[in-house]
PDB file of C-alpha atoms in Angstrom:
ATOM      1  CA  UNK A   1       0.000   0.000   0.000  1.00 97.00           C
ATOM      2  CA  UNK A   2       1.176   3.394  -1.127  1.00 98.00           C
ATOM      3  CA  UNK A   3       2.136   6.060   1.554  1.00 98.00           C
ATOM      4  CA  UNK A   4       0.077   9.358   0.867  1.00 98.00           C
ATOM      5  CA  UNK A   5       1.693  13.128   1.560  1.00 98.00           C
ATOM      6  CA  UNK A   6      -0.957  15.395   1.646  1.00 98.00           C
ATOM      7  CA  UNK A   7       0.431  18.847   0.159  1.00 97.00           C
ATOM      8  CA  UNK A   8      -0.732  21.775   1.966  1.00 96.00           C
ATOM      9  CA  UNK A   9       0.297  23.827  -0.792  1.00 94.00           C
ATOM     10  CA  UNK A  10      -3.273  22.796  -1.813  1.00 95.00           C
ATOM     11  CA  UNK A  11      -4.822  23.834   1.560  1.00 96.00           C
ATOM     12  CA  UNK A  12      -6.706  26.975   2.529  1.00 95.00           C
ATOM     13  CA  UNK A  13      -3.937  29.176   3.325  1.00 90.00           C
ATOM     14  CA  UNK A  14      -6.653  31.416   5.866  1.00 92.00           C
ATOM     15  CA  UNK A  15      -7.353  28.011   7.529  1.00 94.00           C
ATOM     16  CA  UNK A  16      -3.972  25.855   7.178  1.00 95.00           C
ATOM     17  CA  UNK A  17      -4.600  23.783  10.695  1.00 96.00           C
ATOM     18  CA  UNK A  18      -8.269  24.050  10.159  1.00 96.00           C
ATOM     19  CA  UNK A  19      -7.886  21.888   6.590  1.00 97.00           C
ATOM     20  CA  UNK A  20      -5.200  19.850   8.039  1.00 97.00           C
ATOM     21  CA  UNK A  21      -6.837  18.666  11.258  1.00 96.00           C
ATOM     22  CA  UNK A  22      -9.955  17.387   8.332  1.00 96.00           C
ATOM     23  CA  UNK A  23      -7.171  14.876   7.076  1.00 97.00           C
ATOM     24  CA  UNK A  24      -6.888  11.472   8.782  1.00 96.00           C
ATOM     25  CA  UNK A  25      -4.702   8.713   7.352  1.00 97.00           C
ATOM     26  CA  UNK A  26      -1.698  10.776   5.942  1.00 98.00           C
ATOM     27  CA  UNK A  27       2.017   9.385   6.606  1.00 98.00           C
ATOM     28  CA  UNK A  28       3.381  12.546   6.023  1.00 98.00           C
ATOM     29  CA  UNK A  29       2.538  16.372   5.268  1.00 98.00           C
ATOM     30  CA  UNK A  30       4.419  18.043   2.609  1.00 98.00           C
ATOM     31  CA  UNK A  31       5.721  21.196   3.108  1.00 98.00           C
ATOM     32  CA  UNK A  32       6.591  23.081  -0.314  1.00 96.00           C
ATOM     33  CA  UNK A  33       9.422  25.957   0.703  1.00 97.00           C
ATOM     34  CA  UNK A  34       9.636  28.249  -2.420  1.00 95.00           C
ATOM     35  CA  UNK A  35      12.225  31.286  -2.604  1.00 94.00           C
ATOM     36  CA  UNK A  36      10.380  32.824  -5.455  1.00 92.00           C
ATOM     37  CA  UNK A  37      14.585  32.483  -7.417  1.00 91.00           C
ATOM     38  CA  UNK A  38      14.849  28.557  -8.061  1.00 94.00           C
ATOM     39  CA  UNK A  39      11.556  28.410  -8.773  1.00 92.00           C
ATOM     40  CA  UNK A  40       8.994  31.678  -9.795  1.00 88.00           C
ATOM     41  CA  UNK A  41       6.569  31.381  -6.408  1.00 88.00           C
ATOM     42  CA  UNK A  42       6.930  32.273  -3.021  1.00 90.00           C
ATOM     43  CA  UNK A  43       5.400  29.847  -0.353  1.00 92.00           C
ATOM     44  CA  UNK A  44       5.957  28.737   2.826  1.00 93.00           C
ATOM     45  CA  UNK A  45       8.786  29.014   5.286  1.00 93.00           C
ATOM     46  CA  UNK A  46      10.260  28.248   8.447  1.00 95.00           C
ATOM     47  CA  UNK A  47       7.939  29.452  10.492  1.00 95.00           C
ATOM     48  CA  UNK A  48       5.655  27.571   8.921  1.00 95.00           C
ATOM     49  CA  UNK A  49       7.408  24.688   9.529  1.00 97.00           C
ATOM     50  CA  UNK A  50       7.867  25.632  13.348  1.00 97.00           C
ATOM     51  CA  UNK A  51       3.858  25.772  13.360  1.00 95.00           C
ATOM     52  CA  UNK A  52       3.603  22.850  12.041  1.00 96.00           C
ATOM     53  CA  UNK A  53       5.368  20.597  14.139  1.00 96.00           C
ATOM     54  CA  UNK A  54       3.904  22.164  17.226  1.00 95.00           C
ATOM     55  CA  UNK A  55       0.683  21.843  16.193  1.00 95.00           C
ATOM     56  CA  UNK A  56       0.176  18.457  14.370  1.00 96.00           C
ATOM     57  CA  UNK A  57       1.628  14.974  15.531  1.00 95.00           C
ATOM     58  CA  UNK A  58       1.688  14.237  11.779  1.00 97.00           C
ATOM     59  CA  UNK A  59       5.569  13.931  10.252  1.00 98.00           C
ATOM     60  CA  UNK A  60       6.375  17.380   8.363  1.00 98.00           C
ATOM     61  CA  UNK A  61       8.360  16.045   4.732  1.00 98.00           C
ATOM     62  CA  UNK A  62       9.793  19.317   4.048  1.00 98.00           C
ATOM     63  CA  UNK A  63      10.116  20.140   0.103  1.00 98.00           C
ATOM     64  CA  UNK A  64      13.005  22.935  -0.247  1.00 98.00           C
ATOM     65  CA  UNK A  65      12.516  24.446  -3.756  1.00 97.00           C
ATOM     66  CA  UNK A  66      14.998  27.227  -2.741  1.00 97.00           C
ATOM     67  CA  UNK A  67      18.858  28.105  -3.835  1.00 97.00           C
ATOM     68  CA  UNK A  68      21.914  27.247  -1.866  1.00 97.00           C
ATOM     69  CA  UNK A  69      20.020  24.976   0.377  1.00 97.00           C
ATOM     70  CA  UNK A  70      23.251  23.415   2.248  1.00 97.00           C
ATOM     71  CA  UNK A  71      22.507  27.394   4.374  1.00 97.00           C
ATOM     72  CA  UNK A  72      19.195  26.436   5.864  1.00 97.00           C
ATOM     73  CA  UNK A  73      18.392  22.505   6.202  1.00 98.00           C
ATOM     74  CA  UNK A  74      19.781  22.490   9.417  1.00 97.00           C
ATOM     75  CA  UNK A  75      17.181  25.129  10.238  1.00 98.00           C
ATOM     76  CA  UNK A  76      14.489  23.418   9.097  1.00 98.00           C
ATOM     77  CA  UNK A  77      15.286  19.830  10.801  1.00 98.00           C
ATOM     78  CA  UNK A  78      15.481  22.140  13.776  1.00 97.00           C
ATOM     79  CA  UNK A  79      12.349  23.748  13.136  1.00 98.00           C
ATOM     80  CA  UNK A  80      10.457  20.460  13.061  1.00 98.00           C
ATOM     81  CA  UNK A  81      11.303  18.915   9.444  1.00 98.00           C
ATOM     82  CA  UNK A  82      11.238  14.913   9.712  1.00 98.00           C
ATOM     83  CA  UNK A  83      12.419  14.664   5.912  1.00 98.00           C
ATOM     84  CA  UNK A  84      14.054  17.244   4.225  1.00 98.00           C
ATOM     85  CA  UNK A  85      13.973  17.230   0.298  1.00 98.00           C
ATOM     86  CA  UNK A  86      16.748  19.371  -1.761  1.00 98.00           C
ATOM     87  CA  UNK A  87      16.863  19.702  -5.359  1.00 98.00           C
ATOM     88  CA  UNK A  88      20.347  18.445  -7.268  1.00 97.00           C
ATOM     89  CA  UNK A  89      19.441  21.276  -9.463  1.00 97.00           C
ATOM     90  CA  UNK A  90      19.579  24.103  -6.758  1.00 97.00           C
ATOM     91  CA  UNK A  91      23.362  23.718  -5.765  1.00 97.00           C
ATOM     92  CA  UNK A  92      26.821  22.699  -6.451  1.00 96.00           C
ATOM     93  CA  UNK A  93      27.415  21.185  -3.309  1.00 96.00           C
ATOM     94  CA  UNK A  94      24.481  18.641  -2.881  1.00 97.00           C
ATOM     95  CA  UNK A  95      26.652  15.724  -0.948  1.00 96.00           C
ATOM     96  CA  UNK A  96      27.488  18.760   1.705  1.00 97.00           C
ATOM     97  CA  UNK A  97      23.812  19.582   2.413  1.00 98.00           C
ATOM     98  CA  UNK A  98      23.036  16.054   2.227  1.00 97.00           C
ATOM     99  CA  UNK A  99      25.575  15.278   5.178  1.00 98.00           C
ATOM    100  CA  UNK A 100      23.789  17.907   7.262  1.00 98.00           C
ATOM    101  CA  UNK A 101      20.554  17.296   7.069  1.00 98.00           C
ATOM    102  CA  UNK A 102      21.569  13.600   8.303  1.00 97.00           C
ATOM    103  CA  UNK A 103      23.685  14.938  11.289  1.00 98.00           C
ATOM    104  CA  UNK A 104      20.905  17.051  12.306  1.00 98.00           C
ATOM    105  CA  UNK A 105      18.735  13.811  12.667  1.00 98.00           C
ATOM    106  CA  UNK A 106      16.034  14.379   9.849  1.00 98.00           C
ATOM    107  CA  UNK A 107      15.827  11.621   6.778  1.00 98.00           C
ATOM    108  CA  UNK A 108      17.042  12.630   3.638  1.00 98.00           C
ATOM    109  CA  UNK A 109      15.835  13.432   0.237  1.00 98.00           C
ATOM    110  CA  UNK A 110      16.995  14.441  -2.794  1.00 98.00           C
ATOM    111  CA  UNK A 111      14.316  15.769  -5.755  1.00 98.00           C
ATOM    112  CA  UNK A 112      15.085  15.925  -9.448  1.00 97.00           C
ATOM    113  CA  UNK A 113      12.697  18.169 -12.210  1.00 96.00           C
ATOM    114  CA  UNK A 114      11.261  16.320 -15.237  1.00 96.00           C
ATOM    115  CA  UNK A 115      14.249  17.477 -17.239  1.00 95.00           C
ATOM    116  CA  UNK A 116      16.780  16.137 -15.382  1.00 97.00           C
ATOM    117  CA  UNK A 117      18.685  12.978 -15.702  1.00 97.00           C
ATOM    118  CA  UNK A 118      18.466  10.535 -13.471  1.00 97.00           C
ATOM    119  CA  UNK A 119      22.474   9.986 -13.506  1.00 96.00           C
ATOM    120  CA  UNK A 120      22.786  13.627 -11.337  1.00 95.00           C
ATOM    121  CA  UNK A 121      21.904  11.673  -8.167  1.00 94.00           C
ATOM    122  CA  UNK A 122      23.301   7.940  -9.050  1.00 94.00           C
ATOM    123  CA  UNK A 123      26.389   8.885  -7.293  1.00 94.00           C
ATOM    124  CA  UNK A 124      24.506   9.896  -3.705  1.00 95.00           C
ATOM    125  CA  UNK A 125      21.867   6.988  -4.048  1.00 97.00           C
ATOM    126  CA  UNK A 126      23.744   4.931  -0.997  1.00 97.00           C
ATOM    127  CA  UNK A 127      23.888   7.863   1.295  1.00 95.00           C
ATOM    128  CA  UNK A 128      20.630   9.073   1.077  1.00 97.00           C
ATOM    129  CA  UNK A 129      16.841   7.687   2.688  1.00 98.00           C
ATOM    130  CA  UNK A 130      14.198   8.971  -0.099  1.00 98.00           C
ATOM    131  CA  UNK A 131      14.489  10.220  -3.839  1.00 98.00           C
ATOM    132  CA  UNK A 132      11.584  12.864  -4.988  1.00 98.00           C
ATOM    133  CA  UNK A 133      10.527  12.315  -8.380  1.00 98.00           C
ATOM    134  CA  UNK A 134       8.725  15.470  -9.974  1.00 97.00           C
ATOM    135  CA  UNK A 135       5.877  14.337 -12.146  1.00 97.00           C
ATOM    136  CA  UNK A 136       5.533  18.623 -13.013  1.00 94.00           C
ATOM    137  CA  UNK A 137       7.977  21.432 -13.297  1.00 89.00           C
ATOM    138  CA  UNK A 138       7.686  22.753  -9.673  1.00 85.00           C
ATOM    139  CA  UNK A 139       7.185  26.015  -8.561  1.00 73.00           C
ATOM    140  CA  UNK A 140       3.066  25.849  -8.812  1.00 68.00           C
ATOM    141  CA  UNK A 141       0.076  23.637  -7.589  1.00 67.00           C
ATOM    142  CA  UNK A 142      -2.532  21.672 -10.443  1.00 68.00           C
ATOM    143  CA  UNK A 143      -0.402  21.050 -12.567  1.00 77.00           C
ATOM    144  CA  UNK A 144      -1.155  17.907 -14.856  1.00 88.00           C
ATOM    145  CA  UNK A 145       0.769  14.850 -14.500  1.00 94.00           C
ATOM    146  CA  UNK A 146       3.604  13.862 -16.681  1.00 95.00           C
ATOM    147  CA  UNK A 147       3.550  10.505 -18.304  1.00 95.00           C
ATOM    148  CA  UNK A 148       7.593  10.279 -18.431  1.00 95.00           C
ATOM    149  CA  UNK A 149       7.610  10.239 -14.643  1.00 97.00           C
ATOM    150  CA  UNK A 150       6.498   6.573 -15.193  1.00 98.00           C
ATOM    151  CA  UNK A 151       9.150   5.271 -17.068  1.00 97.00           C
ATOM    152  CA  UNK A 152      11.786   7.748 -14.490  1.00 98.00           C
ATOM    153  CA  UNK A 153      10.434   5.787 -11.884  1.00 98.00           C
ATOM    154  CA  UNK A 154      10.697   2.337 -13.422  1.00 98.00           C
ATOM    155  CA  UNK A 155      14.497   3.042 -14.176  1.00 98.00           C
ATOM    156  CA  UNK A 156      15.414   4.685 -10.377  1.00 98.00           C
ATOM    157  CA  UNK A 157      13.371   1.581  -8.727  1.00 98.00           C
ATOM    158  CA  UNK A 158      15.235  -1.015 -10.980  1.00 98.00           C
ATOM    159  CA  UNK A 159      18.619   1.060 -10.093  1.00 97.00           C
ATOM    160  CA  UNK A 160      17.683   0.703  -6.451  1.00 98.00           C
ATOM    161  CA  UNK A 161      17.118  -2.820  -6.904  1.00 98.00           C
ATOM    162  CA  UNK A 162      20.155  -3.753  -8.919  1.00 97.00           C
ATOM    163  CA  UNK A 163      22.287  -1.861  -6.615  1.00 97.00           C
ATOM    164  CA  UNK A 164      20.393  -3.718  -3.195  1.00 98.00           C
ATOM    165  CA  UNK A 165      19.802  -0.568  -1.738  1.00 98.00           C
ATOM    166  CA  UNK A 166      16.653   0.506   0.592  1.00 97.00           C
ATOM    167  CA  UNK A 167      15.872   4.649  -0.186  1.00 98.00           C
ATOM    168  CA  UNK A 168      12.213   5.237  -0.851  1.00 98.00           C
ATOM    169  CA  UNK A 169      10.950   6.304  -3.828  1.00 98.00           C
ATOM    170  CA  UNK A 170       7.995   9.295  -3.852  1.00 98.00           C
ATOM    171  CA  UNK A 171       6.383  11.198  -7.021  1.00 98.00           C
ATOM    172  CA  UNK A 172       5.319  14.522  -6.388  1.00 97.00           C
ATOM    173  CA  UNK A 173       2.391  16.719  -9.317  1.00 94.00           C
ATOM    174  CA  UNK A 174      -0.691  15.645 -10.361  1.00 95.00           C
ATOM    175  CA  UNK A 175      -1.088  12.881  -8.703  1.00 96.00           C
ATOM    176  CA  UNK A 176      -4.908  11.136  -8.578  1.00 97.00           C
ATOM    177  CA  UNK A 177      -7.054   8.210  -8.832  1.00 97.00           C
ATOM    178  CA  UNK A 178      -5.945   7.913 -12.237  1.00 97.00           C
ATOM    179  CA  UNK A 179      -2.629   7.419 -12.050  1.00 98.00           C
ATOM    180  CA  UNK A 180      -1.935   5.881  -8.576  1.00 98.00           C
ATOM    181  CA  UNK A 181      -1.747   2.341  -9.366  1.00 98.00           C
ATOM    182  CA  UNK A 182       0.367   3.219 -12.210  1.00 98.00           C
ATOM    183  CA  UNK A 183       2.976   4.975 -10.043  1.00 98.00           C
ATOM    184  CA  UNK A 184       2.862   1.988  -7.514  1.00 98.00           C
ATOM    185  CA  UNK A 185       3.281  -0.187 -10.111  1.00 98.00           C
ATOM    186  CA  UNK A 186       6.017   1.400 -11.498  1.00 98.00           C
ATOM    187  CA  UNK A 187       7.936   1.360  -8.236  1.00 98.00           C
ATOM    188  CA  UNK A 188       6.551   4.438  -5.794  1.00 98.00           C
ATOM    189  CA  UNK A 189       6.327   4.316  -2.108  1.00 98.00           C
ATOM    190  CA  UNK A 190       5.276   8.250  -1.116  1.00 98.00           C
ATOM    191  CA  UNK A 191       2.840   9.879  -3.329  1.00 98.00           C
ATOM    192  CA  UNK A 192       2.458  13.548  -2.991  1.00 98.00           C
ATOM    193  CA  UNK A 193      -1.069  14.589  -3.706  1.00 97.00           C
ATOM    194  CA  UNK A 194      -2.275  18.498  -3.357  1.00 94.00           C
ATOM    195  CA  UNK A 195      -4.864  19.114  -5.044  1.00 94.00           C
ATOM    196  CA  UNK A 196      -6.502  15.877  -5.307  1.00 96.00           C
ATOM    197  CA  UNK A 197      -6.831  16.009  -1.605  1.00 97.00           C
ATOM    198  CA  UNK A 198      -7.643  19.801  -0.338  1.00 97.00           C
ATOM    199  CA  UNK A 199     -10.021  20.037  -3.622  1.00 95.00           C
ATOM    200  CA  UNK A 200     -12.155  17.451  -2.672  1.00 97.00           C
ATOM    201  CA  UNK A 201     -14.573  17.792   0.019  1.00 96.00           C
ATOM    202  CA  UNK A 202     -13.501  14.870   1.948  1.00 98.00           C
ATOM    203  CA  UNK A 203      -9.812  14.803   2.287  1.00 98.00           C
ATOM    204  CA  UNK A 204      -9.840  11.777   4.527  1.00 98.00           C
ATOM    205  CA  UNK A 205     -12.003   9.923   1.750  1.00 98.00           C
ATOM    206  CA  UNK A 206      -9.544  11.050  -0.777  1.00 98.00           C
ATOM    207  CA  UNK A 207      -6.230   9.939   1.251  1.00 98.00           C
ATOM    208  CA  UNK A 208      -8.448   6.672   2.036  1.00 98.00           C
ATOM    209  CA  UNK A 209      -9.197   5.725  -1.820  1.00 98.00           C
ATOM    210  CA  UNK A 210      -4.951   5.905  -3.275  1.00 98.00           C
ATOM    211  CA  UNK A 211      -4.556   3.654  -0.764  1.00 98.00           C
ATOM    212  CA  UNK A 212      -7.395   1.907  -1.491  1.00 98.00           C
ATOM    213  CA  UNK A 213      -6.345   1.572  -5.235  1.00 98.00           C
ATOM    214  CA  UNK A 214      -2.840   0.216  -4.247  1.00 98.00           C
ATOM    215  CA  UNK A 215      -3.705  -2.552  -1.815  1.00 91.00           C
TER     216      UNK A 215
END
């Protein structure tokens, strides 16, 4: 069964804890940081994050679409962050932030764009706990899901098997009903899912049925 990651980048930003405390059955809340440089949005930040974790029992997966990340993870893990996600894209020195978000505790992640190669991150695959595949170009919410992230996630999970390691897999943009099985199938563990969830009127029920449709 899949995990799901609600995205409260989806939720009512007047009412975050009221939408959030509506969703029972998530593994994980994802947090989308934005800088409004690496990608053209602003969005949440770290006191966000510091909200968060005091206010919710529910593990904050912490998505940091920001520059020069290796200066703030270990803010964030302090802040609250269980996982904390950095783009290969948004620095040159991706092992060095890598190495301290895992001595500051938190699990780590590492996200690659549609256009990029899985071969960026092949090299840190044994030091890291969870790869983000993004199934949009980030930076905005509703976007529509793109059929390469199949076949991305097909080659990463057969890597991960070849090589015997353990990291977690999760696919993050347009993620539904539609496609859920597919992305299980194809090798996903964590599925991000934003609008699916907080544009429903039953966010439980909606958590509740991609599970559902990967039993």
């Amino acid at each position: 069964m899949i995990k799901v990651a609600p995205s409260i980048l989806s939720a009512d930003p007047a009412n975050l804890m009221g939408d959030i405390n509506k969703v029972e059955g998530a593994d994980y809340l994802h947090v989308d940081v934005m800088d409004g440089s690496f990608v053209p949005n602003l969005s949440f930040g770290l006191n966000t994050v510091q909200g968060l974790s005091k206010d919710t029992d529910i593990k904050l997966d912490v998505h940091l679409m920001i520059q020069n990340p290796e200066n703030y993870v270990e803010q964030f893990v302090k802040a609250g962050a269980s996982i904390v996600g950095v783009h290969v894209e948004s620095t040159q020195h991706i092992a060095r932030a890598i190495q301290i978000i895992k001595n500051a505790g938190a699990r780590t992640e590492v996200v690659v764009n549609p256009g990029t190669p899985l071969t960026e991150l092949e090299e840190l695959l044994p030091e890291i706990d969870q790869v983000l595949i993004m199934s949009v170009n980030p930076g905005f919410g509703g976007q529509k899901f793109l059929e390469s992230s199949i076949s991305k996630v097909k080659r990463l999970s057969a890597l991960r098997q070849a090589r015997g390691l353990e990291f977690d897999i999760e696919i993050d943009g347009g993620i539904s009903d539609k496609n859920i099985k597919a992305v299980y199938d194809a090798g996903v563990d964590v599925a991000v899912a934003g609008s699916y969830v907080f544009g429903a009127e039953d966010y439980t029920k909606q958590v509740q049925l991609l599970k559902e449709l990967t039993k």
